[in-house]
Short mmCIF file of C-alpha atoms in Angstrom, two decimals:
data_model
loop_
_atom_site.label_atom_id
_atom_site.label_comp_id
_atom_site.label_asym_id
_atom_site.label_seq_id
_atom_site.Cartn_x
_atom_site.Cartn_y
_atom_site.Cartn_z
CA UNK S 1 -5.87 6.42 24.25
CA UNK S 2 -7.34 3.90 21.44
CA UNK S 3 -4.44 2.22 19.49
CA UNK S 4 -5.56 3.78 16.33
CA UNK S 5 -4.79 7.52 18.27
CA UNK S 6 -1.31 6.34 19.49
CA UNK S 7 -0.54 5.37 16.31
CA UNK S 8 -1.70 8.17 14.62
CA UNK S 9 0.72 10.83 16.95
CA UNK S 10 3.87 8.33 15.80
CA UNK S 11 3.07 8.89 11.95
CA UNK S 12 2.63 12.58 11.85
CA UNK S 13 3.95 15.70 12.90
CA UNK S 14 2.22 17.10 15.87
CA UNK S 15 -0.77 19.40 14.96
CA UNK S 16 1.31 23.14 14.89
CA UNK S 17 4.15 21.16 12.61
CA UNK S 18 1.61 19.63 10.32
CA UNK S 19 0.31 22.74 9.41
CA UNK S 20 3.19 23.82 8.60
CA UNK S 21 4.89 20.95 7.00
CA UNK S 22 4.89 20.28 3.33
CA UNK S 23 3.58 17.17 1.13
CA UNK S 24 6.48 15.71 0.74
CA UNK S 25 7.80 16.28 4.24
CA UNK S 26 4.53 14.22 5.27
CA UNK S 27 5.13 11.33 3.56
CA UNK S 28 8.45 11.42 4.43
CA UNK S 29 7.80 11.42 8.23
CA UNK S 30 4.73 8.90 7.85
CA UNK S 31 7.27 6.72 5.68
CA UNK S 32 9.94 6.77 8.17
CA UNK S 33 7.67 5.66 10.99
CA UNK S 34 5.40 3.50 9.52
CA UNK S 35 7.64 0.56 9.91
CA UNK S 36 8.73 0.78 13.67
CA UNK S 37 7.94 -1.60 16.32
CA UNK S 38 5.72 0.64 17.73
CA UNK S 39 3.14 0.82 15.01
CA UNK S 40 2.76 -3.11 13.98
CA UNK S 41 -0.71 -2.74 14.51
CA UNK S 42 -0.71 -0.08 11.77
CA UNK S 43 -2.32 -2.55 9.18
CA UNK S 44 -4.66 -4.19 11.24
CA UNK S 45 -7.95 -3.75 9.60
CA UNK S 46 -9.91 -2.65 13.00
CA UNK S 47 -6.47 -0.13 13.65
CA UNK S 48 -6.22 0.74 9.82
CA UNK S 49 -9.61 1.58 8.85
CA UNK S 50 -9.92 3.86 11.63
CA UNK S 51 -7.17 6.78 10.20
CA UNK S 52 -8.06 9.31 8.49
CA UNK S 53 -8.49 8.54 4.71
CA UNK S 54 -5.59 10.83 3.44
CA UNK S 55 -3.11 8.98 5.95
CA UNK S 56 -4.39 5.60 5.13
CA UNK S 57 -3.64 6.64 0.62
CA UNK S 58 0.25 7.79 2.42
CA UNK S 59 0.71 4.23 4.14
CA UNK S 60 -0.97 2.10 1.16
CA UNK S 61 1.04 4.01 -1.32
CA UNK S 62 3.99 4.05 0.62
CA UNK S 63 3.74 0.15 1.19
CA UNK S 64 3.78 -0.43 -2.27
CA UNK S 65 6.41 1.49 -3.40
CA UNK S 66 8.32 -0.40 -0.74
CA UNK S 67 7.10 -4.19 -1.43
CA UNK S 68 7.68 -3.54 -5.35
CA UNK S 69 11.26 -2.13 -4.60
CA UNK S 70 11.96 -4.81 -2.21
CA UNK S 71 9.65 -8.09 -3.89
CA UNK S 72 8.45 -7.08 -7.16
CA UNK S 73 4.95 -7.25 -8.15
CA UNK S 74 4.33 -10.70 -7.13
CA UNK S 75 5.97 -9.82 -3.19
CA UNK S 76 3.61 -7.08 -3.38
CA UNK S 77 0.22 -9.57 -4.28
CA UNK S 78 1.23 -12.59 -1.87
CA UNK S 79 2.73 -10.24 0.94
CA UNK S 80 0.04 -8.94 3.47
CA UNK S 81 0.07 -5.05 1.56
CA UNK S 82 -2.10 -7.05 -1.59
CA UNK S 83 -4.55 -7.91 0.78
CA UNK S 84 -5.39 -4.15 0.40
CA UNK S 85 -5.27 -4.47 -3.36
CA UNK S 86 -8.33 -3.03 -3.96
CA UNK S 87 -7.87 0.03 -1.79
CA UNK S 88 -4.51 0.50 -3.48
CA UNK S 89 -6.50 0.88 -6.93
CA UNK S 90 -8.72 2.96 -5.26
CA UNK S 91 -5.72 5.60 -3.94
CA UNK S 92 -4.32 5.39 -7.47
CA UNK S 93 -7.43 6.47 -9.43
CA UNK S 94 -8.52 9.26 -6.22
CA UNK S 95 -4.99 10.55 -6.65
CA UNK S 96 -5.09 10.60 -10.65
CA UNK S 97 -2.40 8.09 -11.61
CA UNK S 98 -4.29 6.84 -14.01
CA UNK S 99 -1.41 4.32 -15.77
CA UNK S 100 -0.91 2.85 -12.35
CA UNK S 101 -4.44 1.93 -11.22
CA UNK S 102 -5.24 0.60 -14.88
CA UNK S 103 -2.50 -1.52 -14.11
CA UNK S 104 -3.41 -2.60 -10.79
CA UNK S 105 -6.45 -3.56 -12.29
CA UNK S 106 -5.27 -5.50 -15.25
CA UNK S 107 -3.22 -7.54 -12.86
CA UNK S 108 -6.22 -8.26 -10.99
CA UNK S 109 -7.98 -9.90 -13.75
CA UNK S 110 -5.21 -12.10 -13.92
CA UNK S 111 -5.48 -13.59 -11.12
CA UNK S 112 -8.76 -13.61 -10.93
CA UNK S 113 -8.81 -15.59 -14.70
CA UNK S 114 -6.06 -18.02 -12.23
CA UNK S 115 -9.32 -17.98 -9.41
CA UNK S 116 -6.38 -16.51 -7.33
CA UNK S 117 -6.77 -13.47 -5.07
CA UNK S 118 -4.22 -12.05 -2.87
CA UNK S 119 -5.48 -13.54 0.10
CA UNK S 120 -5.29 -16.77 -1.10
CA UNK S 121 -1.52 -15.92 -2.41
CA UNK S 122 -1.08 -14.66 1.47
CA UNK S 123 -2.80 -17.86 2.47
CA UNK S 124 -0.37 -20.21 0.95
CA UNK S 125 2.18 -18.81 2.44
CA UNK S 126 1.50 -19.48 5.28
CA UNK S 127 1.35 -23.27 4.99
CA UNK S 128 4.87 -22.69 4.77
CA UNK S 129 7.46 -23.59 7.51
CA UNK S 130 9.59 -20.60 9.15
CA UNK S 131 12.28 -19.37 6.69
CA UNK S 132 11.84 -21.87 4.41
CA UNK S 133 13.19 -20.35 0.93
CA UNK S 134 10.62 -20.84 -1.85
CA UNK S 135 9.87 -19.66 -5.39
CA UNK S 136 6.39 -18.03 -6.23
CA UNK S 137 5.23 -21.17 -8.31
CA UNK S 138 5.98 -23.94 -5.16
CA UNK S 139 3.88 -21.75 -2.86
CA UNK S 140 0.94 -20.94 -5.28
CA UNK S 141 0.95 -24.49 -7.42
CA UNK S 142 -1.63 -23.57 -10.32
CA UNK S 143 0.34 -20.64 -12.13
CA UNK S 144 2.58 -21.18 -15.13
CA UNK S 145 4.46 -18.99 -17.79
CA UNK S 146 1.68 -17.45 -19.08
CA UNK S 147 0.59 -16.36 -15.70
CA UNK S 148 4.01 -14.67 -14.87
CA UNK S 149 4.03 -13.33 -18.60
CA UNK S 150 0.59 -11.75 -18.54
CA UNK S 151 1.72 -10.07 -14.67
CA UNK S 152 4.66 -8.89 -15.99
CA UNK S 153 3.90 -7.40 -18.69
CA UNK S 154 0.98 -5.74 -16.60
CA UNK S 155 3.64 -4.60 -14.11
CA UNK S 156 5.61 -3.07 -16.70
CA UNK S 157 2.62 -0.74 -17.36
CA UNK S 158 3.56 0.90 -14.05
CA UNK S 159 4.73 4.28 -13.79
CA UNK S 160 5.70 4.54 -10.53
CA UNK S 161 9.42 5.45 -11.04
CA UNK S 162 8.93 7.43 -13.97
CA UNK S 163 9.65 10.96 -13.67
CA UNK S 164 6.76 12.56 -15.87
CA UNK S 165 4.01 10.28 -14.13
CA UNK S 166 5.50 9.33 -10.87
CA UNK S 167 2.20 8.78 -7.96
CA UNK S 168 4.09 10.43 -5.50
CA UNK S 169 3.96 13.45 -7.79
CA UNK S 170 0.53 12.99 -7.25
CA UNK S 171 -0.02 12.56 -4.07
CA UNK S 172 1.71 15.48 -3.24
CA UNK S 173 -1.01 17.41 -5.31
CA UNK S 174 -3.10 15.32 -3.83
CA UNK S 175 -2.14 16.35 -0.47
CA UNK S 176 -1.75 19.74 -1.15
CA UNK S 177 -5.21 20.00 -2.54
CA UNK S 178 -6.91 18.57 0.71
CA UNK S 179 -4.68 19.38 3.45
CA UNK S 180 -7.42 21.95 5.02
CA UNK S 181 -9.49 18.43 5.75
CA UNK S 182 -6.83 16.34 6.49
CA UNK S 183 -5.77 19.03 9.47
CA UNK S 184 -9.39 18.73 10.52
CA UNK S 185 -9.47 14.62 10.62
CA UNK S 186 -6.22 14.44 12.27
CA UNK S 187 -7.72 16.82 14.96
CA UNK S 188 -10.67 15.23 15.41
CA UNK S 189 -9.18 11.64 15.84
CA UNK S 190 -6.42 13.21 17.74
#
């Protein structure tokens, strides 16, 4: 069994329970597993790219819900989950939240006005030594106020924790609308 299969059994139900199982009980159980040991590989491009395209919006959605609760926007574009940036914008406007992927994309101007992307954010932090404790602007040495003002005001453009326009409201929809051809990718990667 291919990494990419194993990996895919640990995120989601088996296939009689994920018939069965609800939207939000899916994300739940991908969101509860996606972090384990077992699936490190999980964002390895060659892993990654292989899931089916439903399960890869859950974990890039997930992921950033997570790295803006835990790191704020700025975690989120020098941490290894805004190395999938793009795709992020892409779940946002396939899901409909619209607010959320206009933001995503006004933020990426930024840095790109900086010539910064989030690799190179990633990049410089590596050049780092183990736990060393650092702000944003000794790692990344060519941003200044206005950069962080222009991001976060951006980032405040996010809807994400709102309850009117909240994306997991929908990506439930989401899910519920395509769950017939989810069933069917699972089962044929499976």
């Amino acid at each position: 069994m291919d990494i990419h299969q194993s990996i895919l059994r640990r995120l989601l139900p088996d296939d009689k329970e994920l018939l069965i199982t609800s939207s939000d009980e899916i994300i739940d159980h991908v969101a509860s597993n996606m972090y384990s040991r077992e699936n490190i590989q999980l964002k390895d491009e060659e892993v990654f790219f292989k899931l089916p395209a439903l399960l890869r919006d859950i974990v890039l959605l997930v992921d950033f819900d997570t790295e803006l609760n835990m790191n704020g926007m700025l975690g989120f574009l020098e941490n290894s989950t805004g190395k999938y940036l793009n795709e992020t914008i892409e779940v946002l406007e396939r899901i409909g939240a619209v607010h959320d992927a206009n933001a995503l994309i006004d933020i990426k101007r930024i840095l790109e006005d900086y010539n910064l992307s989030t690799g190179r954010l990633h990049r410089n932090l590596q050049d780092l030594e183990l736990y060393e404790i650092n702000h944003f602007e000794q790692a990344h040495a060519n941003v200044d106020d206005e950069f962080f003002a222009k991001i976060q005001y951006a980032a405040e453009k996010l809807t994400i924790d709102s309850q009117e326009d909240n994306i997991f409201n929908h990506l439930i929809a989401y899910i519920k609308a395509n769950k017939k051809s989810f069933f069917e990718d699972v089962q044929a990667i499976r």
